Tab-separated table of C-alpha atoms in Angstrom:
chain	number	residue	atom	x	y	z
U	1	MET	CA	-137.594	-64.437	26.520
U	2	ILE	CA	-135.785	-61.107	26.939
U	3	ARG	CA	-135.775	-61.516	30.717
U	4	ASN	CA	-134.200	-64.978	30.336
U	5	LEU	CA	-131.419	-63.658	28.047
U	6	ALA	CA	-130.656	-60.839	30.459
U	7	LEU	CA	-130.231	-63.268	33.339
U	8	ARG	CA	-128.047	-65.562	31.256
U	9	SER	CA	-125.670	-62.734	30.281
U	10	VAL	CA	-125.508	-61.309	33.805
U	11	ALA	CA	-124.839	-64.644	35.508
U	12	PRO	CA	-121.408	-65.303	33.879
U	13	ALA	CA	-120.301	-61.739	34.550
U	14	ALA	CA	-121.395	-61.985	38.198
U	15	LEU	CA	-119.579	-65.303	38.580
U	16	ALA	CA	-116.427	-63.835	37.043
U	17	LEU	CA	-116.559	-60.873	39.449
U	18	ALA	CA	-117.085	-63.171	42.434
U	19	ALA	CA	-114.171	-65.362	41.349
U	20	ALA	CA	-111.923	-62.331	40.839
U	21	ALA	CA	-112.838	-61.004	44.267
U	22	THR	CA	-111.692	-64.223	45.932
U	23	LEU	CA	-108.580	-64.666	43.779
U	24	THR	CA	-105.561	-62.952	45.256
U	25	VAL	CA	-102.263	-62.921	43.430
U	26	THR	CA	-99.305	-61.787	45.456
U	27	THR	CA	-95.771	-61.453	44.303
U	28	ALA	CA	-92.972	-60.483	46.596
U	29	PRO	CA	-91.036	-57.511	45.290
U	30	ALA	CA	-87.333	-57.999	44.790
U	31	ALA	CA	-85.101	-56.527	47.473
U	32	HIS	CA	-84.078	-53.806	45.055
U	33	ALA	CA	-87.693	-52.836	44.285
U	34	VAL	CA	-88.904	-51.407	47.581
U	35	GLY	CA	-88.253	-48.460	49.849
U	36	GLU	CA	-85.379	-46.042	49.469
U	37	ASN	CA	-83.714	-48.160	46.844
U	38	SER	CA	-86.232	-46.856	44.304
U	39	LYS	CA	-83.415	-44.345	43.670
U	40	CYS	CA	-81.326	-47.162	42.135
U	41	THR	CA	-80.376	-47.214	38.483
U	42	VAL	CA	-78.565	-50.581	38.494
U	43	ASN	CA	-79.884	-53.698	40.214
U	44	TRP	CA	-77.508	-56.369	41.446
U	45	SER	CA	-77.879	-59.986	42.454
U	46	ASN	CA	-77.146	-59.132	46.084
U	47	PHE	CA	-73.389	-59.479	46.502
U	48	GLY	CA	-71.253	-59.245	49.593
U	49	ALA	CA	-68.898	-56.383	50.362
U	50	THR	CA	-66.670	-55.344	53.235
U	51	VAL	CA	-65.998	-51.767	54.310
U	52	ALA	CA	-62.383	-50.879	53.472
U	53	LYS	CA	-62.086	-47.536	55.264
U	54	ASN	CA	-62.772	-46.212	58.752
U	55	GLY	CA	-65.457	-43.594	59.444
U	56	TRP	CA	-67.335	-44.230	56.196
U	57	ASN	CA	-70.843	-42.662	56.191
U	58	PHE	CA	-73.892	-44.915	55.907
U	59	ARG	CA	-76.431	-42.490	54.408
U	60	THR	CA	-80.181	-42.232	53.819
U	61	GLY	CA	-79.687	-41.516	50.096
U	62	PRO	CA	-77.146	-41.637	47.268
U	63	SER	CA	-75.213	-38.399	47.834
U	64	THR	CA	-73.535	-36.371	50.559
U	65	ALA	CA	-76.678	-34.194	50.669
U	66	TYR	CA	-78.464	-37.018	52.534
U	67	ALA	CA	-78.222	-37.498	56.302
U	68	SER	CA	-75.809	-40.011	57.780
U	69	ARG	CA	-77.274	-42.982	59.683
U	70	GLY	CA	-73.919	-43.481	61.300
U	71	TYR	CA	-70.401	-44.553	60.466
U	72	LEU	CA	-69.054	-47.796	59.108
U	73	TYR	CA	-65.571	-49.063	59.878
U	74	ARG	CA	-63.042	-51.330	58.206
U	75	GLY	CA	-64.327	-54.898	58.327
U	76	ASP	CA	-68.056	-54.124	58.579
U	77	LYS	CA	-69.991	-56.495	56.278
U	78	LEU	CA	-72.713	-55.502	53.808
U	79	THR	CA	-74.875	-56.999	51.113
U	80	VAL	CA	-75.074	-54.660	48.108
U	81	LEU	CA	-78.602	-54.634	46.680
U	82	CYS	CA	-78.343	-52.038	43.899
U	83	SER	CA	-76.527	-48.842	42.996
U	84	ARG	CA	-76.737	-45.385	41.532
U	85	GLY	CA	-73.534	-43.941	40.131
U	86	ASN	CA	-70.799	-44.634	42.677
U	87	TRP	CA	-73.286	-45.150	45.550
U	88	ASP	CA	-74.412	-48.606	46.680
U	89	TYR	CA	-77.711	-49.312	48.458
U	90	SER	CA	-76.699	-51.911	51.013
U	91	GLN	CA	-77.877	-53.899	54.004
U	92	LEU	CA	-75.690	-54.682	57.007
U	93	THR	CA	-75.214	-58.429	57.414
U	94	GLN	CA	-74.083	-57.986	61.028
U	95	ARG	CA	-74.118	-55.219	63.608
U	96	SER	CA	-71.611	-52.550	62.582
U	97	LYS	CA	-68.621	-51.676	64.720
U	98	SER	CA	-70.300	-48.327	65.455
U	99	GLY	CA	-73.505	-50.050	66.618
U	100	ILE	CA	-75.783	-49.767	63.576
U	101	ALA	CA	-78.183	-52.726	63.743
U	102	LYS	CA	-77.838	-55.846	61.618
U	103	GLY	CA	-80.282	-55.597	58.701
U	104	ALA	CA	-80.172	-51.782	58.528
U	105	LYS	CA	-80.272	-50.478	54.959
U	106	GLY	CA	-78.531	-47.402	53.635
U	107	TRP	CA	-76.279	-45.905	51.005
U	108	VAL	CA	-72.505	-46.051	50.967
U	109	ARG	CA	-69.960	-44.855	48.402
U	110	ASP	CA	-68.512	-47.808	46.571
U	111	ASP	CA	-64.927	-46.519	46.722
U	112	GLY	CA	-64.973	-47.310	50.444
U	113	LEU	CA	-65.822	-50.979	49.902
U	114	TYR	CA	-64.057	-54.183	48.967
U	115	GLN	CA	-66.366	-56.006	46.583
U	116	LEU	CA	-66.400	-59.690	47.481
U	117	GLY	CA	-69.001	-60.924	45.021
U	118	GLY	CA	-71.309	-63.778	45.741
């Protein structure tokens, strides 16, 4: 009788483990939840912006202490993903005038941008 009870209590646990092993739940992280943008303090609903000034640094982090990835020029288009202080973590929506690839992500000071919303 004891042997039978032991098997009965182990069987449901083993089935639950087998089911859990085959069950995979994946959720895609929001654009503002991965990579360098973990430095963000405010998350946005991805809005468009245009660079308002020439020779504006596109940086690897939210301060002048971070390296520049290159320069942005008036008319370059970005999607702002999130921000920290007066720095916006953004993604280029087209190749920049200086040649930075479409889709590149980086930080730019918000006082060099026209906020277009959207």
